XYZ file of C-alpha atoms in Angstrom:
548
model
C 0.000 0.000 0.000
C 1.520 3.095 -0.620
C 1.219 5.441 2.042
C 2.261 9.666 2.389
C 3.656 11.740 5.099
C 2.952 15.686 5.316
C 5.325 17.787 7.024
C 3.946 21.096 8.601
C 6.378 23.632 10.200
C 6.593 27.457 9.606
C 10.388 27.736 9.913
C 11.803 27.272 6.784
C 14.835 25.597 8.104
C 13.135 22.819 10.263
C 10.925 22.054 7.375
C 13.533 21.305 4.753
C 15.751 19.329 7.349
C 12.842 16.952 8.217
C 11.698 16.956 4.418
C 15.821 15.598 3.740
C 15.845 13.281 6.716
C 12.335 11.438 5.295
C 13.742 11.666 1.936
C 16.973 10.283 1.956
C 17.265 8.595 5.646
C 13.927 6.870 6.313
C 14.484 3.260 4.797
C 10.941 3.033 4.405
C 9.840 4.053 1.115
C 6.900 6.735 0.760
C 5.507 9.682 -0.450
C 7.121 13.234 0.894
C 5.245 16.213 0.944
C 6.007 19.685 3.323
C 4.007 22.683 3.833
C 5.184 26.532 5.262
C 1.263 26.760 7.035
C -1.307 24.786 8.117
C -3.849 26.720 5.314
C -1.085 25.199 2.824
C -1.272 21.492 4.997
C -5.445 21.927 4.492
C -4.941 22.399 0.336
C -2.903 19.675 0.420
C -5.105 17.153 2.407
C -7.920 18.170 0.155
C -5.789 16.757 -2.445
C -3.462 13.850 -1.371
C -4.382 11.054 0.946
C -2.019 11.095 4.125
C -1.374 8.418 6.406
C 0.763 10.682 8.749
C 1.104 14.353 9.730
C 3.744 15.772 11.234
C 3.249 19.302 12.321
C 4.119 21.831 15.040
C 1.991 22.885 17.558
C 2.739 26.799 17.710
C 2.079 28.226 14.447
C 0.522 31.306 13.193
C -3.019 31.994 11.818
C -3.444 28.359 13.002
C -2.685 25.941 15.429
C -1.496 22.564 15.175
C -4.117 21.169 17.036
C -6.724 23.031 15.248
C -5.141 21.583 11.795
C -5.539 18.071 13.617
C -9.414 18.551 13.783
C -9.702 19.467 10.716
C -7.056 16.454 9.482
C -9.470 14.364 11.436
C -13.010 15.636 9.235
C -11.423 14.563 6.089
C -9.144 11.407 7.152
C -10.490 9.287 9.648
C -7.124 6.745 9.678
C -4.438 9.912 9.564
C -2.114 9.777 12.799
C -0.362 12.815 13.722
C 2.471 13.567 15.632
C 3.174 17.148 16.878
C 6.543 18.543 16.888
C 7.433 21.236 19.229
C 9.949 23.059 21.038
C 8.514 23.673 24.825
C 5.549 21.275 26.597
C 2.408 23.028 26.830
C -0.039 21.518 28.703
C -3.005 23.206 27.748
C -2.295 22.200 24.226
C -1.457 18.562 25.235
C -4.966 18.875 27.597
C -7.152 19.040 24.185
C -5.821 15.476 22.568
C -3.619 13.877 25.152
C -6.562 10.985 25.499
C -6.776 11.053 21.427
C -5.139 7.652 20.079
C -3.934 9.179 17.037
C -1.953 10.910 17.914
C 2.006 11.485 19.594
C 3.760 14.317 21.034
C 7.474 14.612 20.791
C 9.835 17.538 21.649
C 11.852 19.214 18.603
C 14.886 18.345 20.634
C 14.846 14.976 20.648
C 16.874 12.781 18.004
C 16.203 12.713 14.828
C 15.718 8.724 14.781
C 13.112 9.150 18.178
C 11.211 11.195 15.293
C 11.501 8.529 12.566
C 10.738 6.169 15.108
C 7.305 7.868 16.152
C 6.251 8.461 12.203
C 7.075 4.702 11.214
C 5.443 3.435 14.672
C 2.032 4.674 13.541
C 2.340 4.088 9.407
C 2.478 0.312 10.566
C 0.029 0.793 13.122
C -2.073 1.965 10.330
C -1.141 -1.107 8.081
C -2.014 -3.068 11.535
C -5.527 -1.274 11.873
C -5.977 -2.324 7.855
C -5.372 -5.816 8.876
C -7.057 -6.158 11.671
C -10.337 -4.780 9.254
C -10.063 -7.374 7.179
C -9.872 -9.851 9.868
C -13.501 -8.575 11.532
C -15.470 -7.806 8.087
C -13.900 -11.754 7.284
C -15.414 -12.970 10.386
C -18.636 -10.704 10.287
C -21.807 -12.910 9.093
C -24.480 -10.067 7.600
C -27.846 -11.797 6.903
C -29.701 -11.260 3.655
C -32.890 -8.231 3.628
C -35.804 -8.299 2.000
C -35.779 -4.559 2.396
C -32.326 -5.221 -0.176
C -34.170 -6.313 -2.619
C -36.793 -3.423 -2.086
C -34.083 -0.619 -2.476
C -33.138 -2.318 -5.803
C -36.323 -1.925 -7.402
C -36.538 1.539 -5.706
C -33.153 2.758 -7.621
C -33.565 0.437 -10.956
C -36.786 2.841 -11.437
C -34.308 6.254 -10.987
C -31.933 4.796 -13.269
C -34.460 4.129 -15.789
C -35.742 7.522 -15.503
C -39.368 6.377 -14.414
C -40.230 8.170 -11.356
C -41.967 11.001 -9.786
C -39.924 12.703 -7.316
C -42.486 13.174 -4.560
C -43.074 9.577 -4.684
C -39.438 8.625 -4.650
C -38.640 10.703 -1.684
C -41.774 9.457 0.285
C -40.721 5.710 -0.953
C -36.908 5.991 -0.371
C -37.542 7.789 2.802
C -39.229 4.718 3.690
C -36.539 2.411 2.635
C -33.877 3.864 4.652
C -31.847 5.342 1.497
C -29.426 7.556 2.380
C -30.063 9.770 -0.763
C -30.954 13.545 -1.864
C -33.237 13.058 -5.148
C -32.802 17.222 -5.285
C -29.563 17.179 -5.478
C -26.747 16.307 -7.753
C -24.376 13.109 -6.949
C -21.006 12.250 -8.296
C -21.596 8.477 -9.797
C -18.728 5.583 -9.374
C -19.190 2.316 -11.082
C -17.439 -0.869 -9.386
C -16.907 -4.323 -10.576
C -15.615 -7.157 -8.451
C -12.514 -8.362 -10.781
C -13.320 -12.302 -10.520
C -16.123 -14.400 -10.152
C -16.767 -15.580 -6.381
C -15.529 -19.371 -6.710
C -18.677 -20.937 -4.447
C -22.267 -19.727 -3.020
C -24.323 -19.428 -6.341
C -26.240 -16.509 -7.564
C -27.435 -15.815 -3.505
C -23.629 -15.904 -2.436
C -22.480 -13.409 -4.492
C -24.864 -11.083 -3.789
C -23.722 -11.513 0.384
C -19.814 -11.034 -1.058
C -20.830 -7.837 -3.103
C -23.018 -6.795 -0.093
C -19.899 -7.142 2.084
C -17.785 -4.792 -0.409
C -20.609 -2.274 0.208
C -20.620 -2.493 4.039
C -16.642 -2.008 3.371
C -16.786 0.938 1.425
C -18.907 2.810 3.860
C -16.778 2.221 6.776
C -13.910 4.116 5.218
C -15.677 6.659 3.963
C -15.572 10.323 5.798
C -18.975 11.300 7.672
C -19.261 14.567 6.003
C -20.234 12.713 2.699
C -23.605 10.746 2.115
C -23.106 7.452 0.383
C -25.143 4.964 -0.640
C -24.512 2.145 -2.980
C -26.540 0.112 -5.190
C -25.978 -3.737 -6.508
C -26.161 -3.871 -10.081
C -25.814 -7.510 -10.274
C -23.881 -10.353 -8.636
C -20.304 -8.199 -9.523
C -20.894 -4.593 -9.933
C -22.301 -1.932 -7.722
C -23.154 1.817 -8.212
C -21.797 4.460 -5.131
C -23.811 7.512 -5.314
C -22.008 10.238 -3.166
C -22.912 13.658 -1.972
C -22.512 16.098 0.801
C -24.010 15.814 4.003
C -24.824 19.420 3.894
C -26.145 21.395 1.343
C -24.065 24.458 0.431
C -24.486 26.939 -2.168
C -20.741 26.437 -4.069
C -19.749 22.580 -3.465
C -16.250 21.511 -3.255
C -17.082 18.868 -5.691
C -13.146 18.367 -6.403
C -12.460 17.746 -2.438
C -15.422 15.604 -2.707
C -13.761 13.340 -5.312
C -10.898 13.267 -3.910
C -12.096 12.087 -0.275
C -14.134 9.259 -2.267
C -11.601 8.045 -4.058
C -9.226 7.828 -1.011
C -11.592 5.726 0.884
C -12.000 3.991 -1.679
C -8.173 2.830 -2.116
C -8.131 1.930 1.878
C -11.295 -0.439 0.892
C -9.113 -2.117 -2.270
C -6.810 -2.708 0.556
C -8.930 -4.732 3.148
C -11.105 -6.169 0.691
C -8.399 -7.870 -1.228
C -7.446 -9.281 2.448
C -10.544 -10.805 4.055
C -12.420 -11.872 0.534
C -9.195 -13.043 -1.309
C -10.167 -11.440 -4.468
C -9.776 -7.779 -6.078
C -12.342 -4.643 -6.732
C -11.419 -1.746 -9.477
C -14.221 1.369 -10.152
C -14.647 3.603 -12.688
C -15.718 7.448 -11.198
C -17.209 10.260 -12.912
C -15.165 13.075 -11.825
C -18.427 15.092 -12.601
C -22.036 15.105 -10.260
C -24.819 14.149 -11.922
C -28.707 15.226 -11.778
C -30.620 12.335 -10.639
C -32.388 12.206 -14.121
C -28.956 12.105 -15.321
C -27.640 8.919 -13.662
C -28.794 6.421 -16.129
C -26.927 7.566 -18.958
C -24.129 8.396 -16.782
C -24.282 4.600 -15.630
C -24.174 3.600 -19.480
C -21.051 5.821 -20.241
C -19.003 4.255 -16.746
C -19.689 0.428 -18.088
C -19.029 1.722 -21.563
C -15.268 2.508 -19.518
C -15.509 -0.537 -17.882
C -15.997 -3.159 -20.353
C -14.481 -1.570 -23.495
C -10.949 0.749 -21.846
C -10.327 -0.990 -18.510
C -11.107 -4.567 -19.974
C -9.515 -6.932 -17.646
C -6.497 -4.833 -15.712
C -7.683 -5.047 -12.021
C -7.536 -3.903 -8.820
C -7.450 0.136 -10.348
C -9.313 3.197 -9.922
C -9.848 5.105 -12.945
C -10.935 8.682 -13.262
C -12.904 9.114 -16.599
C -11.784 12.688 -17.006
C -8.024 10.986 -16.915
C -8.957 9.283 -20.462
C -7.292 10.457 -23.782
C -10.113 12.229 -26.107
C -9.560 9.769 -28.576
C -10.630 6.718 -26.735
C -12.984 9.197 -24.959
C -14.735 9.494 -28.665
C -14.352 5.990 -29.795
C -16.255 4.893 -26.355
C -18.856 7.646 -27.049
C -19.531 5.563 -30.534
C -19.520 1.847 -29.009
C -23.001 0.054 -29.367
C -24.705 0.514 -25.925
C -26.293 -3.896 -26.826
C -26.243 -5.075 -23.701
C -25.131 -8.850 -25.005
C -22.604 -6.804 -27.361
C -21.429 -5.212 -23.918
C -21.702 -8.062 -22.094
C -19.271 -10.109 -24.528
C -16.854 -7.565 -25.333
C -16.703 -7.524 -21.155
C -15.410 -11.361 -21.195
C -12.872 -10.592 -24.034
C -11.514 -7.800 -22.002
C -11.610 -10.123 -18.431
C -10.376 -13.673 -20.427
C -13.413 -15.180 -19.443
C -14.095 -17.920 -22.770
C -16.668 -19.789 -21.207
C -19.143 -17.104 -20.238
C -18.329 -15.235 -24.031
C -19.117 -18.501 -25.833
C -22.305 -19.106 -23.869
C -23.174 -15.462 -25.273
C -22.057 -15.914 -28.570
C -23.934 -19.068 -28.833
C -26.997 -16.504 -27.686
C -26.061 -14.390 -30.664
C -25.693 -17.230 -33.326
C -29.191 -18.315 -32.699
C -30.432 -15.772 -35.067
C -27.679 -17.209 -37.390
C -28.228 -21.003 -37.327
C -32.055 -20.863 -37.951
C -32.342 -18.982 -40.918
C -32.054 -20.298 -44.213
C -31.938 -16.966 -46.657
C -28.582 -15.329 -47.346
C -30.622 -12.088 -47.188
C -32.279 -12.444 -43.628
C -32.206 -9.004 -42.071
C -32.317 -10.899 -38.340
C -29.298 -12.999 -40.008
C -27.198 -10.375 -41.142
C -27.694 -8.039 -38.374
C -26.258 -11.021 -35.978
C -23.121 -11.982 -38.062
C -22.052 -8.354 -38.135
C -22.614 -7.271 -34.654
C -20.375 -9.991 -33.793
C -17.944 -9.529 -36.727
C -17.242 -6.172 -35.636
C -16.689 -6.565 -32.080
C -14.179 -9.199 -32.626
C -12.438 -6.878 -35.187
C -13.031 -4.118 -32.837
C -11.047 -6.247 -30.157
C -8.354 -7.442 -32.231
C -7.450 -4.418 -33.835
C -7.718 -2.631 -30.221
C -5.238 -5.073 -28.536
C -2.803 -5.163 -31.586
C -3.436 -9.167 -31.999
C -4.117 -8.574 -36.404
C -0.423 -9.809 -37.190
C -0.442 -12.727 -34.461
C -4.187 -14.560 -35.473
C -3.519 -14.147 -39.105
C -1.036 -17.478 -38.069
C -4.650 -18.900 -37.262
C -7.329 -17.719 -39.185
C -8.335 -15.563 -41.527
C -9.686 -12.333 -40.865
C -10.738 -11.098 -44.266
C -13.852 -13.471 -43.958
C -15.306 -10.920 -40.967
C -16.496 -8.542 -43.364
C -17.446 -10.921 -46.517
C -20.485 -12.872 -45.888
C -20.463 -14.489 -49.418
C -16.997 -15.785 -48.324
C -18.964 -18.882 -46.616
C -21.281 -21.097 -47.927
C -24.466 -21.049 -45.942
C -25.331 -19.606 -42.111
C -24.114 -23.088 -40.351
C -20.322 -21.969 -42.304
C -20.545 -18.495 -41.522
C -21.230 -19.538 -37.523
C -18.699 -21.634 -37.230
C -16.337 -19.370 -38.751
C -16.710 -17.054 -35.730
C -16.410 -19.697 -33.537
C -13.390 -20.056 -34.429
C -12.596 -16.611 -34.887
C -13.258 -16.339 -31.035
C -11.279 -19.112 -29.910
C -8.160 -18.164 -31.530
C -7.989 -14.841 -30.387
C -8.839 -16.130 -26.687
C -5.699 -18.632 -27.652
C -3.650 -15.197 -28.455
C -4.771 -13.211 -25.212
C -2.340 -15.091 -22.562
C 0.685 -14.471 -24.872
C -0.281 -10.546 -24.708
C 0.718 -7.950 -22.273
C -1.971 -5.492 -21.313
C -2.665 -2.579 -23.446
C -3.579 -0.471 -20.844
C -0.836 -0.604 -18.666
C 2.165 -0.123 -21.480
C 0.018 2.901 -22.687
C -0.065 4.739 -18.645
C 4.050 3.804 -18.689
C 5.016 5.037 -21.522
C 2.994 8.101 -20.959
C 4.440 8.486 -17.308
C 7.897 7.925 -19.041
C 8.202 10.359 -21.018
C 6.397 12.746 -18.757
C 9.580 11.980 -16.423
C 12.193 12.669 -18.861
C 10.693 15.993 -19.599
C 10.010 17.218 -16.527
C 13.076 15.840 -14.031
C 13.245 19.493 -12.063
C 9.911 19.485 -11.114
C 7.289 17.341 -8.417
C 7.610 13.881 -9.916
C 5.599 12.124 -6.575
C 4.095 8.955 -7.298
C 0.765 10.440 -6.561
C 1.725 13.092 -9.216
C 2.786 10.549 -11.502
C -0.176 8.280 -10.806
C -2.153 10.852 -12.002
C -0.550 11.192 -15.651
C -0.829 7.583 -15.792
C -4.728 8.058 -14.895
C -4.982 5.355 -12.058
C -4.294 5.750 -8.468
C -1.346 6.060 -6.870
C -1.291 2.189 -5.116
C -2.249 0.545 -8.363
C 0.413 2.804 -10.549
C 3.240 1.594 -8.078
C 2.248 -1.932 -8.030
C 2.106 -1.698 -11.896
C 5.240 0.146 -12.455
C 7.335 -2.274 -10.740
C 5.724 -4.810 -12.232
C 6.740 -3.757 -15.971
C 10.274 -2.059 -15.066
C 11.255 -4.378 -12.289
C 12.086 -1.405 -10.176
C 10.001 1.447 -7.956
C 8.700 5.060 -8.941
C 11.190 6.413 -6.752
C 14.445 4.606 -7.820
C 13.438 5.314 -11.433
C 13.219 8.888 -10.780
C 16.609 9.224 -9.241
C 18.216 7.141 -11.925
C 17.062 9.168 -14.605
C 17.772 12.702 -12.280
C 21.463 10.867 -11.936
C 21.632 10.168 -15.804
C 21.209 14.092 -15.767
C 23.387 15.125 -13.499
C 26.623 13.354 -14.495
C 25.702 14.765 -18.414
C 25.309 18.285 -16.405
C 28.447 17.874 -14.042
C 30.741 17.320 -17.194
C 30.069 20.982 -18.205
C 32.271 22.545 -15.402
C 30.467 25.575 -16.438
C 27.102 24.531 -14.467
C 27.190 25.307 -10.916
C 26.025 22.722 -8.272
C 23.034 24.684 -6.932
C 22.409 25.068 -10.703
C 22.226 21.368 -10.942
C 20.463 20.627 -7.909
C 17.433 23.212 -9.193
C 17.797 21.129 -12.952
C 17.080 17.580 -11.477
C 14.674 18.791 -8.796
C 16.471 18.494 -5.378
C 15.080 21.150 -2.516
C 18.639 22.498 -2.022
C 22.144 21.519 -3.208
C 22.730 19.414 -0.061
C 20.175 16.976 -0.950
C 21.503 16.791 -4.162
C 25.106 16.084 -3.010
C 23.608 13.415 -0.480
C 21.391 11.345 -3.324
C 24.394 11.917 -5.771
C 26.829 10.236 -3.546
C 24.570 7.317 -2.167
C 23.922 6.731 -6.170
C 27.649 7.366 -7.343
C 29.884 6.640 -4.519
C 31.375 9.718 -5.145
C 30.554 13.297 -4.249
C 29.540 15.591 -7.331
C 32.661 17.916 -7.152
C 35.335 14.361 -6.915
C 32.688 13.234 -10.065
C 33.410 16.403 -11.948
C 37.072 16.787 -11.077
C 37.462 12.679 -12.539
C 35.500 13.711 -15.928
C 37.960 16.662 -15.853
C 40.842 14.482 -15.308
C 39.761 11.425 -18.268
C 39.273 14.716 -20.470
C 43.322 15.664 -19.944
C 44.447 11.935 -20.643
């Protein structure tokens, strides 16, 4: 899980000294981030999920301990420890009892103050854990009134309902939900099909996600989520309170931080994986049904099968953004372009069987039914292949050219059969491929790197090029590059560097400020941990090969 620490102090010269000792002493890897005032700590946790704060007491306009409560509105599982130079025991009276929370004095050793921020990021890892192991042993029986709220929604998403009726019937039912107000609309999918429990126990499992969701999300936002089916769910969040200008960016930002800190417990105690799709837009209530189309649209057609993600549909590129605008909203077309994407042959061919009814039965080479079937189908698969680069791979297999020419094959029975096998050679071809996706988000993060090594290149920034979350983006770039975020980053600043440090024109601050180091000594410290050498003896070698 990747987890960030935010580092509050007004005096400049504290704040870089603990931002260098987290940076380049702390042997546990994570995410860095300072701020000169608490109002500059608030934009920032209306931004960034933090796991830890570490802040001073006495500053001005506002107090540590004030900045804690407010820490506390948006992140429930932030610890924070305060950093001061005197006790004050009317400060310490306010949140001495609070378990979240340490108090250490500024003159104590540097490792006593690595010691207190690494204590509670595995205390939060422990609280994670211990999560999973109650919501694994909780047993939540099945409700009618589950059932009832189902039918209640279906009939919003549809668009057929009166709003004085929906209120009084919701109202009724216990939903948590503003029909006067707008929502912001995420679209979930459980990644694999629960193994055991039938149709009955997968509706428990997907109820259990829900349950796990809530729990981690803030209490200033109102939440409700509705079970699609047996693996997908709709969350429906909005303010508890109604203001005139809603913070609808802090809003998503919250959500999808809960969110992550569910991925984490529900991969734990249900052994499987979750990803969602959010609309980093609200929606009217009369809205939500075609908002729903366009997330599964996402789902099933640009996420396909990468899992355990969270993917913000204002992160994808227009021109996917257009092509998924244009892709037949058939729910069987959906539906089996969805098991392409996820690998999942057995539940595709039970569809595609579906689809070559209308094929098998007819008997003219001019049925409208007929041709309407064989070309739906034709173009999805040459939708897919040409979407996941497989055209020079199946043409070992099959021949394509017979998708779009029907006279190609002698009667309906040939022309079936033909996708058949159409279907199972590109299902033969979709092990031996990497995913799309993910080699499109690296290279894009990639080259965002190389062009912009002086400036903030956190994973959470970078996660955000990419267009997933931050704990997903780490797990996939190591994955692909066989290193982390951060090591790649200071490769590719060193790379710089030792180009830069052969011009003995280029100062070191210079340097420092080119590859994105807070101050020179920072630089000199990575430099040398990378190099072996300092800069200057690194320079002053170059010099010396140069005179040979």
């Amino acid at each position: 899980m990747n987890q960030n620490l935010l580092i509050v102090d007004d005096e400049q010269e504290i704040l870089l000294g603990l931002e260098e000792l987290f940076k380049y002493e702390f042997e546990r890897e994570i995410g860095v981030y300072t701020a000169n005032s608490a109002f500059e700590a608030l934009r920032l946790l209306n931004t960034i999920r933090f796991d830890v704060v570490l802040t001073d007491i006495k500053m001005p306009g506002m107090d540590g301990i004030t900045l804690f409560e407010k820490i506390k509105e948006n992140w429930p599982r932030c610890k924070t420890v305060f950093l001061t130079g005197f006790r004050n025991f009317d400060d310490m009276y306010r949140i001495i009892n609070h378990k979240d929370i340490k108090y250490i004095l500024k003159t104590e050793e540097d490792q006593v103050i690595m010691d207190a921020v690494e204590e509670f990021l595995d205390q939060g890892v422990a609280e994670l854990e211990e999560e999973r192991r109650r919501i694994s042993r909780r047993q939540e029986a099945q409700k009618a009134r589950h059932w009832l709220r189902r039918e209640a929604l279906d009939a919003i998403l549809s668009g057929d309902f009166q709003e004085e009726e929906a209120k009084r019937r919701l109202e009724e039912l216990e939903v948590d939900l503003n029909l006067s107000a707008p929502a912001l609309a995420f679209l979930i999918r459980v990644d694999n099909k629960w193994k055991k429990g039938g149709q009955e126990g997968r509706y428990y499992h997907a109820e259990r996600l829900s349950q796990m969701i809530r729990e981690n999300f803030p209490k200033k936002l109102r939440l409700y989520i509705h079970i699609l089916d047996e693996a997908n769910a709709l969350a429906l969040i909005q303010p508890q309170e109604q203001e005139e200008e809603t913070d609808w960016n802090q809003i998503f930002v919250l959500a999808s931080g809960a969110l992550e800190y569910a991925q984490e417990i529900f991969a734990g105690a249900c052994g499987t994986t979750f990803s969602a799709v959010i609309s980093g837009k609200p929606k009217t209530m009369q809205e939500l049904g075609q908002a729903l189309e366009q997330l599964k649209n996402i789902m099933n057609g640009y996420l396909g099968g990468t899992q355990n993600c969270i993917f913000n549909e204002g992160s994808m590129p227009k021109q996917q953004e257009q092509q998924e605008r244009s892709y037949r909203s058939s729910s069987m077309l959906t539906a089996m372009y969805s098991c392409l994407e996820l690998h999942k042959q057995e539940d595709y061919e039970e569809l595609l069987e579906d689809c070559l009814k209308r094929i098998t039965d007819r008997s003219s080479r001019h049925d409208p039914v007929a041709l309407e079937a064989y070309y739906n189908v034709s173009t999805l698969l040459l939708r897919f292949i040409n979407e996941n680069h497989l055209e020079q791979e199946i043409a070992f297999q099959v021949g394509t050219y017979k998708l779009t020419t029907l006279d190609a094959h002698e009667n309906w029975q040939e022309a079936a059969a033909y996708l058949r096998q159409v279907s199972q050679a590109v299902f033969s071809l979709l092990d031996k491929n990497e995913d799309i996706l993910a080699k499109r988000a690296l290279k894009r993060v990639i080259v965002y790197i190389e062009g912009h090594l002086s400036e903030d290149l956190s994973l959470t920034r970078l996660a955000d090029v990419g267009g997933f979350n931050a704990s997903y983006f780490s797990r996939l770039f190591k994955q692909i590059t066989g290193e982390t975020v951060s090591d790649y980053v200071t490769h590719k600043r060193m790379e710089l560097a030792k180009k830069l440090l052969k011009d003995s024109g280029v100062k070191i601050q210079q340097i420092a400020e080119k590859t994105g180091y807070t101050s020179p000594q920072s630089f000199t410290r990575t430099f040398h941990k990378e190099m072996g050498v300092s800069p200057k003896e690194y320079r002053e070698s170059m010099a010396a090969e140069r005179c040979q």
